[in-house]
Amino acid sequence: MASRRTGVPEWEGTSMTREQWETTQEAAEAAWFRKAEWQRITRQLEALYGAMRAGDTSVYTRQRIGRLEALQQALCGFPEQLAA
């Protein structure tokens, strides 16, 4: 991708090769998506916790909370929690 100011590709003029720059960009994008996923899960969990505080004691709500908590643990680096 070219810089808006100069029209020169962003990796030119640095010690990075195009492949290194692309790898760096892909890692940054993956981190952004993980953060967005974490925020989405957190919002859903907060709503479900609120429903439980308001009196929702259904099995379905508890199952949803369990699945979302397992997803959060997987994002934290414990993917074996998804198997449970």
Short mmCIF file of C-alpha atoms in Angstrom, two decimals:
data_model
loop_
_atom_site.label_atom_id
_atom_site.label_comp_id
_atom_site.label_asym_id
_atom_site.label_seq_id
_atom_site.Cartn_x
_atom_site.Cartn_y
_atom_site.Cartn_z
CA MET A 1 0.00 0.00 0.00
CA ALA A 2 1.36 3.39 -0.92
CA SER A 3 1.70 6.25 1.50
CA ARG A 4 -0.92 8.94 0.97
CA ARG A 5 1.65 11.71 1.14
CA THR A 6 4.36 10.41 -1.14
CA GLY A 7 2.77 7.64 -3.20
CA VAL A 8 5.75 5.44 -2.27
CA PRO A 9 4.99 1.99 -0.83
CA GLU A 10 5.24 2.07 2.97
CA TRP A 11 7.93 -0.61 3.16
CA GLU A 12 10.27 1.28 0.83
CA GLY A 13 12.82 3.37 2.66
CA THR A 14 12.80 1.00 5.61
CA SER A 15 14.92 -2.01 6.33
CA MET A 16 11.87 -4.25 5.83
CA THR A 17 11.20 -6.30 2.75
CA ARG A 18 7.72 -6.35 1.32
CA GLU A 19 7.15 -9.82 2.79
CA GLN A 20 8.21 -8.67 6.26
CA TRP A 21 5.95 -5.64 6.00
CA GLU A 22 3.01 -7.81 4.91
CA THR A 23 3.66 -10.19 7.80
CA THR A 24 3.71 -7.27 10.22
CA GLN A 25 0.47 -5.88 8.78
CA GLU A 26 -1.23 -9.29 8.93
CA ALA A 27 -0.22 -9.68 12.58
CA ALA A 28 -1.59 -6.23 13.40
CA GLU A 29 -4.83 -7.03 11.61
CA ALA A 30 -5.18 -10.36 13.45
CA ALA A 31 -4.65 -8.56 16.77
CA TRP A 32 -7.34 -6.04 15.82
CA PHE A 33 -9.80 -8.83 15.02
CA ARG A 34 -9.01 -10.62 18.31
CA LYS A 35 -9.67 -7.39 20.21
CA ALA A 36 -12.97 -6.85 18.36
CA GLU A 37 -14.02 -10.43 19.09
CA TRP A 38 -13.11 -10.01 22.77
CA GLN A 39 -15.21 -6.84 22.98
CA ARG A 40 -18.18 -8.53 21.29
CA ILE A 41 -18.04 -11.50 23.66
CA THR A 42 -17.69 -9.20 26.67
CA ARG A 43 -20.77 -7.19 25.65
CA GLN A 44 -22.79 -10.38 25.24
CA LEU A 45 -21.62 -11.73 28.59
CA GLU A 46 -22.46 -8.48 30.37
CA ALA A 47 -25.99 -8.61 28.93
CA LEU A 48 -26.40 -12.24 29.99
CA TYR A 49 -25.03 -11.57 33.47
CA GLY A 50 -27.51 -8.69 33.74
CA ALA A 51 -30.35 -10.99 32.69
CA MET A 52 -29.33 -13.47 35.38
CA ARG A 53 -29.26 -10.71 38.01
CA ALA A 54 -32.74 -9.69 36.86
CA GLY A 55 -34.01 -13.21 37.48
CA ASP A 56 -33.36 -15.22 34.30
CA THR A 57 -32.30 -18.62 35.63
CA SER A 58 -32.92 -20.60 32.44
CA VAL A 59 -30.63 -23.43 31.39
CA TYR A 60 -30.25 -21.79 27.97
CA THR A 61 -28.82 -18.60 29.50
CA ARG A 62 -26.35 -20.57 31.62
CA GLN A 63 -25.30 -22.58 28.55
CA ARG A 64 -24.73 -19.41 26.52
CA ILE A 65 -22.65 -17.94 29.35
CA GLY A 66 -20.60 -21.14 29.53
CA ARG A 67 -19.93 -21.13 25.78
CA LEU A 68 -18.95 -17.45 25.74
CA GLU A 69 -16.66 -17.87 28.76
CA ALA A 70 -15.00 -20.83 26.98
CA LEU A 71 -14.45 -18.61 23.91
CA GLN A 72 -12.84 -15.96 26.08
CA GLN A 73 -10.53 -18.54 27.64
CA ALA A 74 -9.59 -19.78 24.15
CA LEU A 75 -8.73 -16.21 23.14
CA CYS A 76 -6.55 -16.02 26.27
CA GLY A 77 -4.56 -19.02 25.05
CA PHE A 78 -6.45 -21.97 26.48
CA PRO A 79 -8.11 -23.57 23.42
CA GLU A 80 -8.74 -26.83 25.29
CA GLN A 81 -11.60 -25.03 27.04
CA LEU A 82 -13.58 -25.18 23.79
CA ALA A 83 -13.67 -28.98 24.01
CA ALA A 84 -15.40 -28.91 27.40
#
